[in-house]
Amino acid sequence: MPATTTSGLRVRDLHVNYGAVHAVAGVSLSVEPGRCVGLVGANGAGKSSTLHAIGGLIPCGRGSVIALGDRSLQRVTAPQRARLRLGHVLEGRHVFSDLSVAQNLHVGALAAARPRRAAAVAKALEVLPELHDVLKRPAGTLSGGQQQMVAIGRALAGDPEVLMLDEPTNGLAPILVDRVIHIVREVCAQGIGVLLVEQRLEVAQAAADELHVLQHGRIVHTTTGDDPGLAAIVHAAYLN
């Protein structure tokens, strides 16, 4: 029989320590192609630390398992993880301010396999057509909302199998919050898995197929966005 292949992101028993502080304590989750998985919880619950560890920006503890498809990522650097098709949009709209929007996209495309780079940039612009009008402008001259779109576009230009988004609606006007939700849905419709960290429960509910509630570095509840008891569960997690 032919060997079976695994797609998507798998995280098992993820641990992150900052000195004596156990920021992430045994998180396990999976992100399948075309599905959005949300992480919600209070500030300090371990949401961003989870993404940073998966992305290779900080070390994870012994026994942690991170795999993308059939490839283990534990000993793989952050740039290598991008080339293995793990996209990551950090909180705070990190763009190359002095480069044009087009140059930002082409920098992102360097993570894609060479034959796929032009198609990956074109695909990113299909998802984010609003970038067409600002392609020649320096990214640092754009509004905060536009810069967020550039950051997402740059990650998409890397041709990711899974895209991680850390607080993508933070500081955005309501109309742009709705736009981000639409973008997440469109990305998933293209078969890309999304791991979404969100402070706004209503955004996570609207975008995610599955939600994990984090409290003190642990997943304390897993459900779907239409769970009628979710708001009370999240509220209790924020208070404890």
Short mmCIF file of C-alpha atoms in Angstrom, two decimals:
data_model
loop_
_atom_site.label_atom_id
_atom_site.label_comp_id
_atom_site.label_asym_id
_atom_site.label_seq_id
_atom_site.Cartn_x
_atom_site.Cartn_y
_atom_site.Cartn_z
CA MET A 1 0.00 0.00 0.00
CA PRO A 2 1.25 3.56 -0.67
CA ALA A 3 2.46 5.55 2.31
CA THR A 4 -0.10 7.92 3.75
CA THR A 5 0.71 11.61 4.07
CA THR A 6 -0.41 14.03 6.73
CA SER A 7 -1.36 17.63 5.98
CA GLY A 8 -1.95 20.59 8.23
CA LEU A 9 -0.42 21.62 11.53
CA ARG A 10 -0.24 19.34 14.57
CA VAL A 11 0.83 20.53 18.02
CA ARG A 12 1.04 18.18 20.97
CA ASP A 13 1.90 18.93 24.60
CA LEU A 14 3.46 22.32 23.83
CA HIS A 15 5.32 23.93 26.71
CA VAL A 16 6.93 27.38 26.91
CA ASN A 17 8.86 28.67 29.89
CA TYR A 18 10.14 32.16 30.61
CA GLY A 19 12.49 31.44 33.48
CA ALA A 20 10.29 30.15 36.30
CA VAL A 21 7.09 31.23 34.52
CA HIS A 22 5.26 28.40 32.72
CA ALA A 23 3.59 30.47 29.99
CA VAL A 24 2.27 27.54 27.93
CA ALA A 25 1.51 24.31 29.77
CA GLY A 26 0.68 21.39 27.52
CA VAL A 27 -1.29 22.94 24.64
CA SER A 28 -2.42 20.48 21.95
CA LEU A 29 -4.26 21.44 18.77
CA SER A 30 -4.57 20.64 15.08
CA VAL A 31 -5.22 22.90 12.09
CA GLU A 32 -6.50 21.06 9.05
CA PRO A 33 -6.40 22.45 5.49
CA GLY A 34 -9.24 24.87 4.84
CA ARG A 35 -10.21 25.26 8.48
CA CYS A 36 -9.74 28.08 10.95
CA VAL A 37 -8.88 27.30 14.57
CA GLY A 38 -9.14 30.16 17.06
CA LEU A 39 -7.34 30.76 20.34
CA VAL A 40 -9.07 33.12 22.76
CA GLY A 41 -8.29 34.14 26.31
CA ALA A 42 -7.20 37.03 28.49
CA ASN A 43 -3.93 38.90 28.13
CA GLY A 44 -1.19 36.66 29.50
CA ALA A 45 -3.14 33.45 28.85
CA GLY A 46 -0.40 32.17 26.53
CA LYS A 47 -1.96 32.82 23.12
CA SER A 48 0.92 34.72 21.49
CA SER A 49 3.51 32.53 23.21
CA THR A 50 1.83 29.52 21.61
CA LEU A 51 2.13 31.07 18.15
CA HIS A 52 5.70 32.23 18.75
CA ALA A 53 6.75 28.73 19.78
CA ILE A 54 5.02 27.13 16.79
CA GLY A 55 6.66 29.70 14.51
CA GLY A 56 10.11 29.06 15.96
CA LEU A 57 10.57 32.54 17.45
CA ILE A 58 10.99 31.18 20.98
CA PRO A 59 12.10 27.74 22.18
CA CYS A 60 9.56 25.18 23.35
CA GLY A 61 10.01 22.82 26.26
CA ARG A 62 11.17 19.22 26.16
CA GLY A 63 8.52 16.81 24.96
CA SER A 64 6.72 19.39 22.83
CA VAL A 65 5.68 18.16 19.38
CA ILE A 66 5.17 20.52 16.41
CA ALA A 67 4.66 19.10 12.93
CA LEU A 68 3.59 20.57 9.60
CA GLY A 69 2.46 17.81 7.32
CA ASP A 70 4.93 14.96 7.78
CA ARG A 71 7.75 17.27 8.86
CA SER A 72 8.73 17.79 12.50
CA LEU A 73 9.53 21.44 13.21
CA GLN A 74 11.17 21.26 16.63
CA ARG A 75 14.74 21.69 15.36
CA VAL A 76 13.85 23.92 12.42
CA THR A 77 14.55 27.66 12.50
CA ALA A 78 11.82 30.27 11.99
CA PRO A 79 12.94 31.13 8.41
CA GLN A 80 13.06 27.44 7.55
CA ARG A 81 9.54 26.98 8.92
CA ALA A 82 8.37 29.73 6.58
CA ARG A 83 9.99 27.91 3.66
CA LEU A 84 8.22 24.74 4.78
CA ARG A 85 4.97 26.72 4.26
CA LEU A 86 4.15 27.94 7.76
CA GLY A 87 3.05 31.58 7.47
CA HIS A 88 3.05 33.91 10.48
CA VAL A 89 1.61 37.41 10.79
CA LEU A 90 2.87 38.89 14.05
CA GLU A 91 0.85 41.24 16.21
CA GLY A 92 1.66 44.87 15.51
CA ARG A 93 1.64 45.12 11.68
CA HIS A 94 5.32 44.46 11.09
CA VAL A 95 6.05 45.65 7.55
CA PHE A 96 9.23 46.78 5.83
CA SER A 97 8.43 50.47 6.05
CA ASP A 98 10.94 51.75 3.50
CA LEU A 99 10.03 49.14 0.88
CA SER A 100 7.07 49.49 -1.43
CA VAL A 101 4.04 47.29 -0.96
CA ALA A 102 5.07 45.30 -4.04
CA GLN A 103 8.55 44.80 -2.59
CA ASN A 104 7.05 43.64 0.71
CA LEU A 105 5.07 41.02 -1.18
CA HIS A 106 8.10 39.87 -3.13
CA VAL A 107 10.14 39.58 0.09
CA GLY A 108 7.37 37.35 1.45
CA ALA A 109 7.46 35.29 -1.74
CA LEU A 110 11.10 34.35 -1.07
CA ALA A 111 9.72 31.75 1.35
CA ALA A 112 7.88 30.04 -1.50
CA ALA A 113 9.44 27.53 -3.85
CA ARG A 114 11.01 29.46 -6.75
CA PRO A 115 8.60 28.18 -9.45
CA ARG A 116 5.61 29.16 -7.30
CA ARG A 117 6.65 32.70 -6.30
CA ALA A 118 4.92 34.71 -9.03
CA ALA A 119 1.73 32.69 -8.66
CA ALA A 120 1.85 33.09 -4.86
CA VAL A 121 2.08 36.88 -5.15
CA ALA A 122 -0.79 36.89 -7.65
CA LYS A 123 -2.85 34.73 -5.30
CA ALA A 124 -2.17 37.10 -2.40
CA LEU A 125 -3.41 40.00 -4.52
CA GLU A 126 -6.54 38.06 -5.41
CA VAL A 127 -7.34 37.79 -1.71
CA LEU A 128 -6.34 41.41 -1.07
CA PRO A 129 -7.29 43.38 -4.22
CA GLU A 130 -7.17 46.65 -2.25
CA LEU A 131 -3.36 46.41 -2.40
CA HIS A 132 -3.33 46.93 -6.17
CA ASP A 133 -3.82 50.68 -5.75
CA VAL A 134 -0.89 51.07 -3.33
CA LEU A 135 1.68 48.65 -4.77
CA LYS A 136 4.19 51.43 -5.51
CA ARG A 137 3.81 53.25 -2.19
CA PRO A 138 6.24 52.73 0.70
CA ALA A 139 4.50 50.50 3.22
CA GLY A 140 5.38 52.87 6.06
CA THR A 141 3.25 55.64 4.54
CA LEU A 142 0.06 53.59 4.67
CA SER A 143 -2.63 53.66 7.35
CA GLY A 144 -2.57 51.08 10.12
CA GLY A 145 -5.35 49.11 8.46
CA GLN A 146 -3.56 49.12 5.11
CA GLN A 147 -0.34 47.98 6.78
CA GLN A 148 -2.22 45.06 8.32
CA MET A 149 -3.36 44.03 4.85
CA VAL A 150 0.24 44.26 3.62
CA ALA A 151 1.41 42.05 6.48
CA ILE A 152 -1.24 39.45 5.66
CA GLY A 153 -0.46 39.70 1.95
CA ARG A 154 3.25 39.24 2.55
CA ALA A 155 2.58 36.05 4.50
CA LEU A 156 0.24 34.77 1.80
CA ALA A 157 2.89 35.49 -0.83
CA GLY A 158 5.01 32.85 0.91
CA ASP A 159 2.53 30.21 -0.27
CA PRO A 160 1.66 28.90 3.20
CA GLU A 161 -0.07 25.63 3.95
CA VAL A 162 -1.02 27.05 7.35
CA LEU A 163 -1.25 30.76 8.18
CA MET A 164 -0.96 31.99 11.78
CA LEU A 165 -2.55 35.36 12.57
CA ASP A 166 -1.81 37.07 15.89
CA GLU A 167 -4.45 39.66 16.87
CA PRO A 168 -5.04 40.81 13.25
CA THR A 169 -7.95 43.10 14.18
CA ASN A 170 -6.19 44.91 17.03
CA GLY A 171 -6.76 48.66 16.67
CA LEU A 172 -8.76 48.40 13.45
CA ALA A 173 -11.98 50.25 12.65
CA PRO A 174 -15.14 48.09 12.61
CA ILE A 175 -15.32 48.02 8.81
CA LEU A 176 -11.76 46.68 8.65
CA VAL A 177 -12.51 44.13 11.37
CA ASP A 178 -15.26 42.77 9.11
CA ARG A 179 -12.79 42.80 6.21
CA VAL A 180 -10.30 40.68 8.17
CA ILE A 181 -13.04 38.15 8.97
CA HIS A 182 -13.85 37.96 5.25
CA ILE A 183 -10.16 37.51 4.40
CA VAL A 184 -9.83 34.63 6.86
CA ARG A 185 -12.84 32.93 5.32
CA GLU A 186 -11.46 33.42 1.80
CA VAL A 187 -8.06 32.07 2.78
CA CYS A 188 -9.71 28.96 4.22
CA ALA A 189 -11.81 28.59 1.08
CA GLN A 190 -8.53 28.30 -0.84
CA GLY A 191 -7.57 25.29 1.27
CA ILE A 192 -5.16 27.07 3.62
CA GLY A 193 -5.43 26.31 7.33
CA VAL A 194 -5.57 29.30 9.69
CA LEU A 195 -4.57 29.49 13.34
CA LEU A 196 -6.10 32.71 14.67
CA VAL A 197 -5.30 34.41 17.97
CA GLU A 198 -7.97 36.96 18.84
CA GLN A 199 -8.79 39.15 21.81
CA ARG A 200 -12.25 39.88 20.39
CA LEU A 201 -14.51 36.90 20.97
CA GLU A 202 -16.99 38.03 18.32
CA VAL A 203 -14.25 37.98 15.67
CA ALA A 204 -13.09 34.52 16.65
CA GLN A 205 -16.67 33.27 16.64
CA ALA A 206 -17.29 34.69 13.16
CA ALA A 207 -14.07 33.38 11.62
CA ALA A 208 -13.20 30.11 13.33
CA ASP A 209 -14.55 26.60 12.82
CA GLU A 210 -13.16 25.54 16.21
CA LEU A 211 -12.27 27.58 19.28
CA HIS A 212 -9.89 26.84 22.13
CA VAL A 213 -10.16 28.90 25.32
CA LEU A 214 -6.78 29.41 27.02
CA GLN A 215 -6.33 30.13 30.69
CA HIS A 216 -2.93 30.30 32.40
CA GLY A 217 -1.28 28.54 29.46
CA ARG A 218 -3.75 25.66 29.26
CA ILE A 219 -6.68 24.91 27.00
CA VAL A 220 -9.64 24.82 29.37
CA HIS A 221 -12.43 24.48 26.82
CA THR A 222 -12.80 23.54 23.16
CA THR A 223 -15.97 24.27 21.22
CA THR A 224 -17.42 25.94 18.12
CA GLY A 225 -18.32 29.58 17.58
CA ASP A 226 -22.06 28.93 17.83
CA ASP A 227 -21.81 27.43 21.33
CA PRO A 228 -24.45 29.40 23.32
CA GLY A 229 -22.42 29.06 26.51
CA LEU A 230 -19.14 30.27 25.01
CA ALA A 231 -19.36 33.88 26.19
CA ALA A 232 -19.83 32.79 29.81
CA ILE A 233 -16.95 30.31 29.54
CA VAL A 234 -14.61 32.93 28.13
CA HIS A 235 -15.73 35.50 30.69
CA ALA A 236 -14.94 33.08 33.51
CA ALA A 237 -11.52 32.37 31.97
CA TYR A 238 -10.77 36.10 31.80
CA LEU A 239 -11.63 36.56 35.47
CA ASN A 240 -9.69 33.58 36.87
#
